[in-house]
Every structure is written in structure tokens, then in C-alpha cells.
Amino acid sequence: MSRKRVLITGVNGQDGSYLAEELLARDYEVFGLVRRVGLEAPEHRLERLLPLLDRIHLQPASLESYAGIFNAVAKIRPDECYHLAAASFVSYEFDDEFSTLTTNINGTHYLLASLKDLVPQCRFYFAGTSEMFGSAEEMPQNEQTRFRPRSIYGISKVAGFELVRNYRERYGMHASSGILFNHESPRRGHEFVTRKITSGVARILAGTATELRLGNLDAERDWGFAKEYVDAMWRMLQQPIPDDYVIATGKLNSVRDFVRIAFQCAGLDWEKYVVTDPNFFRSGESVALCGDATKARQVLGWEPKKQFEEMIREMVETDCLAAGVALPAATL
Ligand code: G4F
């Protein structure tokens, strides 16, 4: 039997790189969509993919071009497609709300339309997000909770979610959405608070920084481990019937909790280093969102395994290694 062909958009991101690894291990032929500029400086722009570059195919295309997406789908003819690419940093989006909306909504639409016309049997995954719940009316949130997005990014994802539902219902496509709550790892981008903290701890331990400036320490999130979340994506596409699933740990922690544990891993007292900076506060931020992943557990057999503390330690260790310092033996 020939190998299954998979197309991943956003393959060079945290989730895309973990997913590419998982699918290679499952013997898929992996095609990743990247911006053309990424191919010109892979050591910088495709850093997370460096260990995989000789085993995956990279297809240059922009999510802003219908013709580019159509041609990529025509060439690859995937059996499965995971659409992970998006403008995704919540705090930057108001800098250019028009382009966040246009890119995120059109990219999803171009992909769905191309797949419908060229390979309608292809199974499709859409990366939804807890940001779609925004100021939710109930806690925890599950698949029945009404969306009330409070960010442009969240609004663009609700539109993508509705496109997916429409293509599923109107055209019978096997299209599913994962509503993923925050998920982190040593591969997380440095703009997100968790990686900002763990890399900050490493710099302080290495003596190249003396403080860490953060926004709201009372903000709470449902943080899981990214590698486990991409496994949930794969499980969704193996189901006989396409559907939508919340993927979450069901546990809330504050930024302060994350900070305390990360500094503890390095044997440091966080209160001596962390400075609260109003520049990093967000106005009109989503309330604390906490997911109920009961459906994923029952239907997909998926559940989060890695503990919060264990994930933080792994992130701090990785950043310390990169900074050339070892964690003090007493904290190991
Ligand atoms: O790490 P964050 O920037 O992630 P955020 O905004 O929750 O978004 C992430 O998760 C969403 C849900 O899965 C995704 F949709 C989205 O694409 C992205 O992956 O911020 C987490 C919390 C916020 O409450 C923020 O206000 O940390 C708070 N925070 C406090 N100080 C900070 C800082 N966030 C950042 N980035 N930087 C700070 O200094």
C-alpha cells in the first residue's frame, strides 16, 4: 500500500513541527506549506524543522493566494490536511486587525475550497482555539458552549470554525475542528508568556539578564503540553465521522504559578527578579478559560498526561541548555 500523504500548513510552528514528527513516525509522506522566504533561510526561519528537513517535502505557498493554495493542493493531493497556520499572537492582532482577519479567514476558505474541488475525500483538521469562547457564559467550556470571542484573532477563528462546519454539512467533507486551549513546550515562540518566562529564567541564571518584565501575573490559563495536543489532532482525523472537540487539561493556573515554579527549577526566588510592567497588560482580555475535554476522552481516547510542573521543568532545562548553564543540582 502506498504511504498516506499529509499536508500541514504552519509546519514550522510549534504544533506543526511536533505533528510532522508524529506523522513521519506513523509512516506518512509529509508535505509542509511554508512561505517562499522560509526556503531561502531555513536555518533561521525553519529552525524547528532542521532535524526533519531531509525527510519532509516543503511546498512554498502563501495563505493569502488562492491560486498558490490551489496549485499546492493539486500537486500534493493529500489524504489528510492539517491547517495550523494563522496569525496567532493575541496581543499583536490589533496592530493590524484587517490583515489578521483577512489572512486567517481567507486562508481557511482557500484551503477548504481547493480540497473540495480537487480531493474531496481528503480529511481536514482546523486549528480552533479557546479564544473563540472569549467572555464565555459558563465554566468549564465544552463543545456546546456559546462562542463570544473578544479578540480579532478569536473572531477570525470562529469564522474559520463555521466555514469548516459548512463544508462538512454542505459538501459532506470529513472536516473537523479542534478547540485547543493553551499548549506549550520548549518549542513555543518567545512572544508567548510561558517561553518568555522560561527563557528569562535561563538568562538570569546565565548572568545575561537581571530582571524579567511581565504583565498581569493574576491572569489564568488552562495550559497543556503541545506534543500531546497534536496527537489529539491526528486522532480526530482517524474517526469514521468528522466532529469538533475541546482539547484541554481542565486545570487553571496563574502566570504567577508558572513564574514561581520556573524560578524554583533554577533555585531562584522569583520575587527578586520579576517586575510588573503595564506595557504587557492587555485591555479587554478574555476571562480565565478552562476546558472540559470529556468528549475527547470518551470518543478519541485522548487525555492529557504531562503534569504542569514537569512541563515547566522541561522548558526551563531546554532554555538553560541553550544559554549554556546547568540547573543547580539541588533542584533536580
Ligand atoms: O502566552 P500568551 O500570550 O497566550 P494567549 O494570549 O493565551 O494565546 C495563546 O493561547 C490561545 C489559546 O490556545 C491561542 F489561541 C493563541 O494563539 C495563543 O497560542 O498569554 C497568556 C496569558 C495572558 O493572559 C496574558 O495577558 O499571559 C498573560 N501575560 C502576562 N504577562 C503575558 C505577559 N503574556 C505575554 N505574552 N507576555 C507577558 O509579558
Coordinates of N, CA and C in Angstrom, one line a residue, residues 89-91 93-94 131 133-136 148-151 182 193 215-221 223 255 280-289:
F89 N -0.7 35.4 17.5 CA -0.3 36.1 18.8 C -1.4 37.1 19.2
V90 N -2.2 36.8 20.2 CA -3.4 37.6 20.5 C -3.1 39.1 20.7
S91 N -1.9 39.4 21.3 CA -1.6 40.8 21.6 C -1.3 41.7 20.4
E93 N -2.6 41.4 17.4 CA -3.6 41.4 16.3 C -4.2 42.8 16.1
F94 N -4.3 43.6 17.2 CA -5.0 44.9 17.0 C -4.1 45.9 16.2
E131 N -9.7 30.9 22.4 CA -10.0 32.3 22.2 C -11.4 32.5 21.6
F133 N -14.1 31.2 22.7 CA -15.1 31.3 23.8 C -15.1 32.7 24.4
G134 N -13.9 33.4 24.3 CA -13.9 34.8 24.8 C -14.5 35.0 26.2
S135 N -15.5 35.8 26.3 CA -16.1 36.0 27.6 C -17.3 35.0 27.7
A136 N -16.9 33.8 27.9 CA -17.8 32.7 28.0 C -18.8 32.8 29.1
R148 N -18.2 33.6 22.3 CA -18.3 35.0 22.5 C -16.9 35.7 22.4
P149 N -16.3 35.6 21.2 CA -14.9 36.0 21.1 C -14.7 37.5 21.5
R150 N -13.6 37.8 22.1 CA -13.3 39.1 22.5 C -12.0 39.7 21.8
S151 N -11.5 38.9 20.9 CA -10.3 39.3 20.2 C -10.5 39.1 18.7
N182 N -4.6 26.7 25.6 CA -3.2 27.0 25.5 C -2.3 25.7 25.6
V193 N 3.8 34.0 26.9 CA 4.3 34.2 28.2 C 5.1 33.1 28.8
G215 N 3.5 41.1 32.3 CA 2.2 41.8 32.5 C 1.4 41.3 33.7
N216 N 0.2 40.9 33.5 CA -0.7 40.5 34.6 C -0.4 39.1 35.1
L217 N 0.1 39.1 36.4 CA 0.5 37.8 37.0 C -0.7 37.1 37.5
D218 N -1.8 37.7 37.6 CA -3.0 37.0 38.1 C -3.8 36.4 36.9
A219 N -3.4 36.7 35.7 CA -4.1 36.0 34.5 C -4.0 34.5 34.7
E220 N -5.0 33.8 34.3 CA -5.1 32.4 34.5 C -5.3 31.7 33.1
R221 N -4.7 30.6 32.9 CA -4.9 29.8 31.7 C -4.9 28.3 32.0
W223 N -3.2 25.4 30.8 CA -2.0 25.1 30.0 C -1.7 23.6 29.9
V255 N -0.3 33.0 35.8 CA 1.0 33.3 35.4 C 2.0 33.3 36.6
F280 N 2.8 45.3 29.3 CA 2.5 44.0 28.9 C 1.1 43.6 29.4
F281 N 0.3 44.5 30.0 CA -1.1 44.2 30.3 C -1.9 44.3 29.1
R282 N -3.0 43.5 29.0 CA -3.9 43.6 27.9 C -5.2 44.1 28.3
S283 N -5.8 45.0 27.5 CA -7.1 45.5 27.9 C -8.2 44.6 27.3
G284 N -9.3 44.4 28.0 CA -10.4 43.6 27.5 C -10.0 42.2 27.2
E285 N -9.1 41.6 28.0 CA -8.6 40.3 27.8 C -9.8 39.3 28.1
S286 N -9.7 38.1 27.5 CA -10.7 37.0 27.8 C -10.6 36.7 29.3
V287 N -11.8 36.3 29.8 CA -11.7 35.8 31.2 C -11.0 34.5 31.3
A288 N -10.7 34.1 32.5 CA -9.9 32.8 32.6 C -10.8 31.7 31.9
L289 N -10.2 31.0 31.0 CA -10.9 29.9 30.3 C -10.4 28.6 30.7

